[in-house]
Amino acid sequence: MRKVGWFDIYVEDIERAQAFYEAVLQTELAVMDDPTDSTVQMRAFGDDFTSHGAGGALVKLDFAKPGPGGSMVYFSCQDCAVEEARVVDAGGQVVRPKSAIGEHGFVSLFMDSEGNMVGLHSIV
């Protein structure tokens, strides 16, 4: 299988990061517990685990830090310019405005409130 099944986005401030992603993606994140470690703080993106795509969470861990240069997560959008327009007001920074990637559509890259580089992808 090549499908991504889950992703973690590491954060320093879980409340700030939750507010950022809820504002940019216009979604609601839910508190998620780690059954093996009560010190882990998580906020889950909605996923029913039966659809295509991947579920994931914002995660605050003592041993993992946010930052650019690691794995890239791209959120699918109808038009990535819509979510991109919310980034600055939510406390982030647009790094690469909506740009064409040929037959594959468009992408936009932003730095989130925690310093992670994240992408948006759309066909339009």
mmCIF file of N, CA and C in Angstrom:
data_model
loop_
_atom_site.group_PDB
_atom_site.id
_atom_site.type_symbol
_atom_site.label_atom_id
_atom_site.label_comp_id
_atom_site.label_asym_id
_atom_site.label_seq_id
_atom_site.Cartn_x
_atom_site.Cartn_y
_atom_site.Cartn_z
ATOM 1 N N MET A 1 0.834 -1.190 0.000
ATOM 2 C CA MET A 1 0.000 0.000 0.000
ATOM 3 C C MET A 1 0.871 1.243 0.000
ATOM 4 N N ARG A 2 0.436 2.230 -0.732
ATOM 5 C CA ARG A 2 1.151 3.505 -0.748
ATOM 6 C C ARG A 2 0.329 4.626 -0.166
ATOM 7 N N LYS A 3 -0.846 4.329 0.302
ATOM 8 C CA LYS A 3 -1.711 5.354 0.895
ATOM 9 C C LYS A 3 -1.168 5.761 2.268
ATOM 10 N N VAL A 4 -1.117 7.049 2.504
ATOM 11 C CA VAL A 4 -0.752 7.528 3.835
ATOM 12 C C VAL A 4 -1.923 7.235 4.755
ATOM 13 N N GLY A 5 -1.676 6.596 5.866
ATOM 14 C CA GLY A 5 -2.741 6.216 6.776
ATOM 15 C C GLY A 5 -2.937 7.188 7.926
ATOM 16 N N TRP A 6 -1.914 7.952 8.268
ATOM 17 C CA TRP A 6 -1.984 8.865 9.403
ATOM 18 C C TRP A 6 -0.856 9.865 9.291
ATOM 19 N N PHE A 7 -1.018 11.053 9.882
ATOM 20 C CA PHE A 7 0.081 12.011 9.958
ATOM 21 C C PHE A 7 0.031 12.721 11.300
ATOM 22 N N ASP A 8 1.195 13.130 11.782
ATOM 23 C CA ASP A 8 1.330 13.971 12.969
ATOM 24 C C ASP A 8 1.973 15.277 12.531
ATOM 25 N N ILE A 9 1.467 16.396 13.033
ATOM 26 C CA ILE A 9 2.099 17.699 12.850
ATOM 27 C C ILE A 9 2.535 18.141 14.237
ATOM 28 N N TYR A 10 3.839 18.209 14.451
ATOM 29 C CA TYR A 10 4.360 18.534 15.776
ATOM 30 C C TYR A 10 4.237 20.019 16.075
ATOM 31 N N VAL A 11 3.883 20.339 17.307
ATOM 32 C CA VAL A 11 3.613 21.717 17.710
ATOM 33 C C VAL A 11 4.262 22.025 19.049
ATOM 34 N N GLU A 12 4.460 23.300 19.313
ATOM 35 C CA GLU A 12 4.947 23.773 20.610
ATOM 36 C C GLU A 12 3.779 24.147 21.519
ATOM 37 N N ASP A 13 2.778 24.814 20.940
ATOM 38 C CA ASP A 13 1.635 25.319 21.697
ATOM 39 C C ASP A 13 0.369 24.718 21.075
ATOM 40 N N ILE A 14 -0.198 23.714 21.712
ATOM 41 C CA ILE A 14 -1.317 22.949 21.154
ATOM 42 C C ILE A 14 -2.557 23.817 20.942
ATOM 43 N N GLU A 15 -2.856 24.732 21.867
ATOM 44 C CA GLU A 15 -4.029 25.594 21.733
ATOM 45 C C GLU A 15 -3.869 26.567 20.571
ATOM 46 N N ARG A 16 -2.696 27.166 20.449
ATOM 47 C CA ARG A 16 -2.426 28.099 19.351
ATOM 48 C C ARG A 16 -2.506 27.376 18.008
ATOM 49 N N ALA A 17 -1.899 26.200 17.917
ATOM 50 C CA ALA A 17 -1.916 25.431 16.676
ATOM 51 C C ALA A 17 -3.335 24.991 16.315
ATOM 52 N N GLN A 18 -4.110 24.583 17.302
ATOM 53 C CA GLN A 18 -5.495 24.186 17.051
ATOM 54 C C GLN A 18 -6.276 25.362 16.478
ATOM 55 N N ALA A 19 -6.136 26.533 17.083
ATOM 56 C CA ALA A 19 -6.841 27.728 16.605
ATOM 57 C C ALA A 19 -6.424 28.060 15.171
ATOM 58 N N PHE A 20 -5.133 27.928 14.871
ATOM 59 C CA PHE A 20 -4.622 28.212 13.531
ATOM 60 C C PHE A 20 -5.275 27.302 12.496
ATOM 61 N N TYR A 21 -5.217 25.994 12.703
ATOM 62 C CA TYR A 21 -5.752 25.053 11.715
ATOM 63 C C TYR A 21 -7.272 25.116 11.616
ATOM 64 N N GLU A 22 -7.942 25.361 12.719
ATOM 65 C CA GLU A 22 -9.399 25.507 12.660
ATOM 66 C C GLU A 22 -9.779 26.737 11.838
ATOM 67 N N ALA A 23 -9.008 27.826 11.960
ATOM 68 C CA ALA A 23 -9.290 29.047 11.210
ATOM 69 C C ALA A 23 -8.973 28.880 9.729
ATOM 70 N N VAL A 24 -7.812 28.334 9.406
ATOM 71 C CA VAL A 24 -7.404 28.218 8.007
ATOM 72 C C VAL A 24 -8.244 27.189 7.258
ATOM 73 N N LEU A 25 -8.459 26.018 7.861
ATOM 74 C CA LEU A 25 -9.169 24.946 7.172
ATOM 75 C C LEU A 25 -10.670 24.932 7.440
ATOM 76 N N GLN A 26 -11.140 25.853 8.301
ATOM 77 C CA GLN A 26 -12.567 25.928 8.619
ATOM 78 C C GLN A 26 -13.098 24.556 9.046
ATOM 79 N N THR A 27 -12.417 23.967 10.018
ATOM 80 C CA THR A 27 -12.775 22.652 10.534
ATOM 81 C C THR A 27 -12.659 22.668 12.047
ATOM 82 N N GLU A 28 -13.110 21.618 12.674
ATOM 83 C CA GLU A 28 -13.024 21.507 14.119
ATOM 84 C C GLU A 28 -12.136 20.321 14.476
ATOM 85 N N LEU A 29 -11.146 20.546 15.322
ATOM 86 C CA LEU A 29 -10.271 19.476 15.783
ATOM 87 C C LEU A 29 -10.751 18.995 17.145
ATOM 88 N N ALA A 30 -10.571 17.724 17.402
ATOM 89 C CA ALA A 30 -11.056 17.126 18.646
ATOM 90 C C ALA A 30 -9.891 16.670 19.523
ATOM 91 N N VAL A 31 -10.063 16.803 20.828
ATOM 92 C CA VAL A 31 -9.058 16.295 21.769
ATOM 93 C C VAL A 31 -8.952 14.790 21.566
ATOM 94 N N MET A 32 -7.711 14.307 21.522
ATOM 95 C CA MET A 32 -7.451 12.880 21.337
ATOM 96 C C MET A 32 -6.447 12.451 22.393
ATOM 97 N N ASP A 33 -6.725 11.359 23.063
ATOM 98 C CA ASP A 33 -5.827 10.864 24.098
ATOM 99 C C ASP A 33 -4.845 9.854 23.532
ATOM 100 N N ASP A 34 -3.652 9.814 24.095
ATOM 101 C CA ASP A 34 -2.679 8.776 23.798
ATOM 102 C C ASP A 34 -2.800 7.758 24.923
ATOM 103 N N PRO A 35 -3.255 6.535 24.624
ATOM 104 C CA PRO A 35 -3.490 5.558 25.685
ATOM 105 C C PRO A 35 -2.231 5.092 26.402
ATOM 106 N N THR A 36 -1.055 5.374 25.831
ATOM 107 C CA THR A 36 0.184 4.909 26.450
ATOM 108 C C THR A 36 0.955 5.986 27.185
ATOM 109 N N ASP A 37 0.593 7.255 26.986
ATOM 110 C CA ASP A 37 1.372 8.337 27.587
ATOM 111 C C ASP A 37 0.462 9.531 27.867
ATOM 112 N N SER A 38 0.175 9.784 29.104
ATOM 113 C CA SER A 38 -0.754 10.863 29.471
ATOM 114 C C SER A 38 -0.147 12.258 29.294
ATOM 115 N N THR A 39 1.155 12.359 29.040
ATOM 116 C CA THR A 39 1.776 13.668 28.835
ATOM 117 C C THR A 39 1.625 14.162 27.399
ATOM 118 N N VAL A 40 1.244 13.283 26.480
ATOM 119 C CA VAL A 40 1.087 13.659 25.077
ATOM 120 C C VAL A 40 -0.222 14.427 24.908
ATOM 121 N N GLN A 41 -0.154 15.571 24.235
ATOM 122 C CA GLN A 41 -1.343 16.359 23.925
ATOM 123 C C GLN A 41 -1.601 16.249 22.431
ATOM 124 N N MET A 42 -2.847 15.897 22.069
ATOM 125 C CA MET A 42 -3.185 15.716 20.661
ATOM 126 C C MET A 42 -4.530 16.365 20.334
ATOM 127 N N ARG A 43 -4.646 16.870 19.098
ATOM 128 C CA ARG A 43 -5.899 17.386 18.560
ATOM 129 C C ARG A 43 -6.079 16.744 17.191
ATOM 130 N N ALA A 44 -7.121 15.947 17.026
ATOM 131 C CA ALA A 44 -7.308 15.161 15.813
ATOM 132 C C ALA A 44 -8.129 15.876 14.758
ATOM 133 N N PHE A 45 -7.685 15.732 13.518
ATOM 134 C CA PHE A 45 -8.476 16.116 12.359
ATOM 135 C C PHE A 45 -9.495 15.000 12.174
ATOM 136 N N GLY A 46 -10.702 15.327 11.781
ATOM 137 C CA GLY A 46 -11.752 14.327 11.631
ATOM 138 C C GLY A 46 -11.405 13.266 10.600
ATOM 139 N N ASP A 47 -11.647 12.006 10.920
ATOM 140 C CA ASP A 47 -11.436 10.911 9.992
ATOM 141 C C ASP A 47 -12.271 9.725 10.458
ATOM 142 N N ASP A 48 -12.982 9.104 9.521
ATOM 143 C CA ASP A 48 -13.768 7.934 9.899
ATOM 144 C C ASP A 48 -13.029 6.634 9.598
ATOM 145 N N PHE A 49 -11.799 6.730 9.070
ATOM 146 C CA PHE A 49 -10.927 5.597 8.784
ATOM 147 C C PHE A 49 -11.500 4.643 7.740
ATOM 148 N N THR A 50 -12.531 5.058 7.010
ATOM 149 C CA THR A 50 -13.076 4.223 5.944
ATOM 150 C C THR A 50 -12.984 4.912 4.593
ATOM 151 N N SER A 51 -12.637 6.205 4.585
ATOM 152 C CA SER A 51 -12.576 6.951 3.333
ATOM 153 C C SER A 51 -11.139 7.020 2.825
ATOM 154 N N HIS A 52 -11.003 7.473 1.582
ATOM 155 C CA HIS A 52 -9.663 7.677 1.031
ATOM 156 C C HIS A 52 -9.025 8.874 1.717
ATOM 157 N N GLY A 53 -7.725 8.925 1.696
ATOM 158 C CA GLY A 53 -7.018 10.010 2.351
ATOM 159 C C GLY A 53 -6.504 9.553 3.696
ATOM 160 N N ALA A 54 -6.041 10.468 4.482
ATOM 161 C CA ALA A 54 -5.418 10.116 5.752
ATOM 162 C C ALA A 54 -5.973 10.954 6.884
ATOM 163 N N GLY A 55 -6.093 10.354 8.031
ATOM 164 C CA GLY A 55 -6.396 11.090 9.242
ATOM 165 C C GLY A 55 -5.099 11.583 9.838
ATOM 166 N N GLY A 56 -5.202 12.475 10.804
ATOM 167 C CA GLY A 56 -3.994 12.975 11.417
ATOM 168 C C GLY A 56 -4.297 13.835 12.619
ATOM 169 N N ALA A 57 -3.236 14.310 13.272
ATOM 170 C CA ALA A 57 -3.410 15.084 14.492
ATOM 171 C C ALA A 57 -2.274 16.073 14.681
ATOM 172 N N LEU A 58 -2.579 17.157 15.404
ATOM 173 C CA LEU A 58 -1.541 18.023 15.955
ATOM 174 C C LEU A 58 -1.051 17.314 17.199
ATOM 175 N N VAL A 59 0.258 17.273 17.420
ATOM 176 C CA VAL A 59 0.807 16.516 18.538
ATOM 177 C C VAL A 59 1.874 17.334 19.249
ATOM 178 N N LYS A 60 1.776 17.418 20.574
ATOM 179 C CA LYS A 60 2.803 18.070 21.393
ATOM 180 C C LYS A 60 3.513 16.988 22.176
ATOM 181 N N LEU A 61 4.790 16.790 21.867
ATOM 182 C CA LEU A 61 5.633 15.786 22.519
ATOM 183 C C LEU A 61 6.904 16.457 23.025
ATOM 184 N N ASP A 62 7.461 15.940 24.089
ATOM 185 C CA ASP A 62 8.720 16.482 24.589
ATOM 186 C C ASP A 62 9.889 16.171 23.657
ATOM 187 N N PHE A 63 9.828 15.063 22.925
ATOM 188 C CA PHE A 63 10.969 14.623 22.124
ATOM 189 C C PHE A 63 10.853 14.935 20.630
ATOM 190 N N ALA A 64 9.789 15.591 20.186
ATOM 191 C CA ALA A 64 9.629 15.930 18.774
ATOM 192 C C ALA A 64 9.264 17.405 18.661
ATOM 193 N N LYS A 65 9.948 18.100 17.800
ATOM 194 C CA LYS A 65 9.766 19.541 17.658
ATOM 195 C C LYS A 65 9.294 19.892 16.252
ATOM 196 N N PRO A 66 8.533 20.978 16.108
ATOM 197 C CA PRO A 66 8.103 21.428 14.791
ATOM 198 C C PRO A 66 9.238 22.097 14.037
ATOM 199 N N GLY A 67 9.060 22.236 12.730
ATOM 200 C CA GLY A 67 10.018 22.980 11.932
ATOM 201 C C GLY A 67 10.033 22.550 10.487
ATOM 202 N N PRO A 68 10.576 23.409 9.616
ATOM 203 C CA PRO A 68 10.646 23.086 8.193
ATOM 204 C C PRO A 68 11.747 22.066 7.915
ATOM 205 N N GLY A 69 11.642 21.436 6.749
ATOM 206 C CA GLY A 69 12.681 20.515 6.326
ATOM 207 C C GLY A 69 12.357 19.059 6.583
ATOM 208 N N GLY A 70 11.256 18.795 7.260
ATOM 209 C CA GLY A 70 10.858 17.414 7.508
ATOM 210 C C GLY A 70 9.852 16.973 6.464
ATOM 211 N N SER A 71 8.962 16.124 6.848
ATOM 212 C CA SER A 71 7.929 15.649 5.934
ATOM 213 C C SER A 71 6.968 16.780 5.593
ATOM 214 N N MET A 72 6.399 16.710 4.389
ATOM 215 C CA MET A 72 5.417 17.702 3.961
ATOM 216 C C MET A 72 4.033 17.077 3.986
ATOM 217 N N VAL A 73 3.089 17.771 4.545
ATOM 218 C CA VAL A 73 1.687 17.376 4.530
ATOM 219 C C VAL A 73 0.974 18.363 3.613
ATOM 220 N N TYR A 74 0.180 17.845 2.676
ATOM 221 C CA TYR A 74 -0.636 18.679 1.801
ATOM 222 C C TYR A 74 -2.098 18.401 2.108
ATOM 223 N N PHE A 75 -2.856 19.454 2.415
ATOM 224 C CA PHE A 75 -4.290 19.327 2.621
ATOM 225 C C PHE A 75 -4.991 19.559 1.284
ATOM 226 N N SER A 76 -5.912 18.682 0.925
ATOM 227 C CA SER A 76 -6.690 18.822 -0.302
ATOM 228 C C SER A 76 -7.762 19.882 -0.112
ATOM 229 N N CYS A 77 -7.959 20.704 -1.141
ATOM 230 C CA CYS A 77 -8.918 21.809 -1.088
ATOM 231 C C CYS A 77 -9.652 21.888 -2.418
ATOM 232 N N GLN A 78 -10.786 22.561 -2.436
ATOM 233 C CA GLN A 78 -11.469 22.852 -3.698
ATOM 234 C C GLN A 78 -10.651 23.862 -4.500
ATOM 235 N N ASP A 79 -10.182 24.917 -3.824
ATOM 236 C CA ASP A 79 -9.340 25.952 -4.429
ATOM 237 C C ASP A 79 -8.393 26.415 -3.338
ATOM 238 N N CYS A 80 -7.129 26.054 -3.439
ATOM 239 C CA CYS A 80 -6.187 26.333 -2.350
ATOM 240 C C CYS A 80 -6.026 27.827 -2.054
ATOM 241 N N ALA A 81 -6.428 28.700 -2.962
ATOM 242 C CA ALA A 81 -6.366 30.141 -2.706
ATOM 243 C C ALA A 81 -7.298 30.545 -1.570
ATOM 244 N N VAL A 82 -8.394 29.813 -1.385
ATOM 245 C CA VAL A 82 -9.364 30.141 -0.329
ATOM 246 C C VAL A 82 -8.726 29.939 1.046
ATOM 247 N N GLU A 83 -8.145 28.765 1.290
ATOM 248 C CA GLU A 83 -7.498 28.505 2.577
ATOM 249 C C GLU A 83 -6.246 29.364 2.742
ATOM 250 N N GLU A 84 -5.501 29.551 1.653
ATOM 251 C CA GLU A 84 -4.304 30.402 1.699
ATOM 252 C C GLU A 84 -4.649 31.802 2.194
ATOM 253 N N ALA A 85 -5.792 32.328 1.793
ATOM 254 C CA ALA A 85 -6.206 33.682 2.179
ATOM 255 C C ALA A 85 -6.438 33.814 3.684
ATOM 256 N N ARG A 86 -6.601 32.711 4.389
ATOM 257 C CA ARG A 86 -6.848 32.742 5.842
ATOM 258 C C ARG A 86 -5.565 32.606 6.664
ATOM 259 N N VAL A 87 -4.474 32.250 6.037
ATOM 260 C CA VAL A 87 -3.237 31.902 6.757
ATOM 261 C C VAL A 87 -2.700 33.056 7.597
ATOM 262 N N VAL A 88 -2.520 34.212 7.027
ATOM 263 C CA VAL A 88 -1.902 35.341 7.744
ATOM 264 C C VAL A 88 -2.756 35.773 8.931
ATOM 265 N N ASP A 89 -4.064 35.909 8.723
ATOM 266 C CA ASP A 89 -4.948 36.314 9.823
ATOM 267 C C ASP A 89 -4.958 35.292 10.955
ATOM 268 N N ALA A 90 -4.671 34.032 10.637
ATOM 269 C CA ALA A 90 -4.660 32.969 11.656
ATOM 270 C C ALA A 90 -3.310 32.872 12.368
ATOM 271 N N GLY A 91 -2.314 33.653 11.932
ATOM 272 C CA GLY A 91 -1.022 33.662 12.609
ATOM 273 C C GLY A 91 0.089 32.951 11.865
ATOM 274 N N GLY A 92 -0.130 32.633 10.599
ATOM 275 C CA GLY A 92 0.888 31.959 9.794
ATOM 276 C C GLY A 92 1.486 32.893 8.757
ATOM 277 N N GLN A 93 2.250 32.295 7.835
ATOM 278 C CA GLN A 93 2.918 33.065 6.792
ATOM 279 C C GLN A 93 2.836 32.288 5.478
ATOM 280 N N VAL A 94 2.406 32.940 4.416
ATOM 281 C CA VAL A 94 2.390 32.301 3.101
ATOM 282 C C VAL A 94 3.819 32.286 2.577
ATOM 283 N N VAL A 95 4.308 31.109 2.225
ATOM 284 C CA VAL A 95 5.670 30.949 1.720
ATOM 285 C C VAL A 95 5.679 30.906 0.193
ATOM 286 N N ARG A 96 4.727 30.195 -0.378
ATOM 287 C CA ARG A 96 4.586 30.106 -1.834
ATOM 288 C C ARG A 96 3.111 30.278 -2.169
ATOM 289 N N PRO A 97 2.745 31.422 -2.724
ATOM 290 C CA PRO A 97 1.342 31.626 -3.091
ATOM 291 C C PRO A 97 0.908 30.577 -4.116
ATOM 292 N N LYS A 98 -0.401 30.442 -4.276
ATOM 293 C CA LYS A 98 -0.967 29.467 -5.205
ATOM 294 C C LYS A 98 -0.203 29.487 -6.519
ATOM 295 N N SER A 99 0.320 28.313 -6.889
ATOM 296 C CA SER A 99 1.128 28.176 -8.096
ATOM 297 C C SER A 99 0.705 26.931 -8.854
ATOM 298 N N ALA A 100 0.732 27.011 -10.175
ATOM 299 C CA ALA A 100 0.382 25.873 -11.016
ATOM 300 C C ALA A 100 1.478 24.814 -10.959
ATOM 301 N N ILE A 101 1.039 23.554 -10.944
ATOM 302 C CA ILE A 101 1.981 22.433 -11.013
ATOM 303 C C ILE A 101 1.603 21.547 -12.205
ATOM 304 N N GLY A 102 1.356 22.221 -13.326
ATOM 305 C CA GLY A 102 1.037 21.521 -14.569
ATOM 306 C C GLY A 102 -0.289 20.784 -14.480
ATOM 307 N N GLU A 103 -0.324 19.595 -15.029
ATOM 308 C CA GLU A 103 -1.556 18.801 -15.091
ATOM 309 C C GLU A 103 -2.049 18.354 -13.721
ATOM 310 N N HIS A 104 -1.255 18.564 -12.683
ATOM 311 C CA HIS A 104 -1.612 18.117 -11.330
ATOM 312 C C HIS A 104 -2.343 19.175 -10.517
ATOM 313 N N GLY A 105 -2.572 20.348 -11.104
ATOM 314 C CA GLY A 105 -3.345 21.368 -10.405
ATOM 315 C C GLY A 105 -2.501 22.491 -9.852
ATOM 316 N N PHE A 106 -2.747 22.801 -8.575
ATOM 317 C CA PHE A 106 -2.115 23.958 -7.936
ATOM 318 C C PHE A 106 -1.714 23.623 -6.505
ATOM 319 N N VAL A 107 -0.691 24.303 -6.017
ATOM 320 C CA VAL A 107 -0.291 24.184 -4.618
ATOM 321 C C VAL A 107 -0.017 25.556 -4.038
ATOM 322 N N SER A 108 -0.129 25.627 -2.735
ATOM 323 C CA SER A 108 0.249 26.794 -1.956
ATOM 324 C C SER A 108 0.987 26.259 -0.743
ATOM 325 N N LEU A 109 2.072 26.914 -0.342
ATOM 326 C CA LEU A 109 2.825 26.491 0.834
ATOM 327 C C LEU A 109 2.765 27.590 1.883
ATOM 328 N N PHE A 110 2.628 27.175 3.143
ATOM 329 C CA PHE A 110 2.609 28.147 4.228
ATOM 330 C C PHE A 110 3.358 27.627 5.437
ATOM 331 N N MET A 111 3.765 28.567 6.280
ATOM 332 C CA MET A 111 4.373 28.257 7.564
ATOM 333 C C MET A 111 3.254 28.413 8.581
ATOM 334 N N ASP A 112 3.004 27.378 9.390
ATOM 335 C CA ASP A 112 1.918 27.462 10.367
ATOM 336 C C ASP A 112 2.358 28.242 11.603
ATOM 337 N N SER A 113 1.505 28.333 12.574
ATOM 338 C CA SER A 113 1.793 29.104 13.792
ATOM 339 C C SER A 113 2.929 28.517 14.612
ATOM 340 N N GLU A 114 3.323 27.272 14.309
ATOM 341 C CA GLU A 114 4.372 26.587 15.072
ATOM 342 C C GLU A 114 5.699 26.509 14.330
ATOM 343 N N GLY A 115 5.738 26.990 13.078
ATOM 344 C CA GLY A 115 6.959 26.945 12.287
ATOM 345 C C GLY A 115 7.047 25.765 11.340
ATOM 346 N N ASN A 116 5.958 24.994 11.193
ATOM 347 C CA ASN A 116 5.931 23.877 10.248
ATOM 348 C C ASN A 116 5.591 24.371 8.848
ATOM 349 N N MET A 117 6.272 23.829 7.837
ATOM 350 C CA MET A 117 5.914 24.082 6.454
ATOM 351 C C MET A 117 4.832 23.078 6.085
ATOM 352 N N VAL A 118 3.696 23.578 5.572
ATOM 353 C CA VAL A 118 2.557 22.742 5.217
ATOM 354 C C VAL A 118 2.053 23.198 3.850
ATOM 355 N N GLY A 119 1.466 22.267 3.100
ATOM 356 C CA GLY A 119 0.978 22.595 1.767
ATOM 357 C C GLY A 119 -0.524 22.459 1.629
ATOM 358 N N LEU A 120 -1.047 23.149 0.625
ATOM 359 C CA LEU A 120 -2.445 23.031 0.212
ATOM 360 C C LEU A 120 -2.412 22.597 -1.256
ATOM 361 N N HIS A 121 -3.330 21.714 -1.662
ATOM 362 C CA HIS A 121 -3.382 21.254 -3.044
ATOM 363 C C HIS A 121 -4.808 21.314 -3.548
ATOM 364 N N SER A 122 -4.975 21.786 -4.787
ATOM 365 C CA SER A 122 -6.282 21.787 -5.417
ATOM 366 C C SER A 122 -6.117 21.558 -6.920
ATOM 367 N N ILE A 123 -7.196 21.092 -7.520
ATOM 368 C CA ILE A 123 -7.210 20.886 -8.965
ATOM 369 C C ILE A 123 -7.519 22.195 -9.690
ATOM 370 N N VAL A 124 -8.247 23.086 -9.013
ATOM 371 C CA VAL A 124 -8.641 24.383 -9.594
ATOM 372 C C VAL A 124 -7.720 25.476 -9.098
#
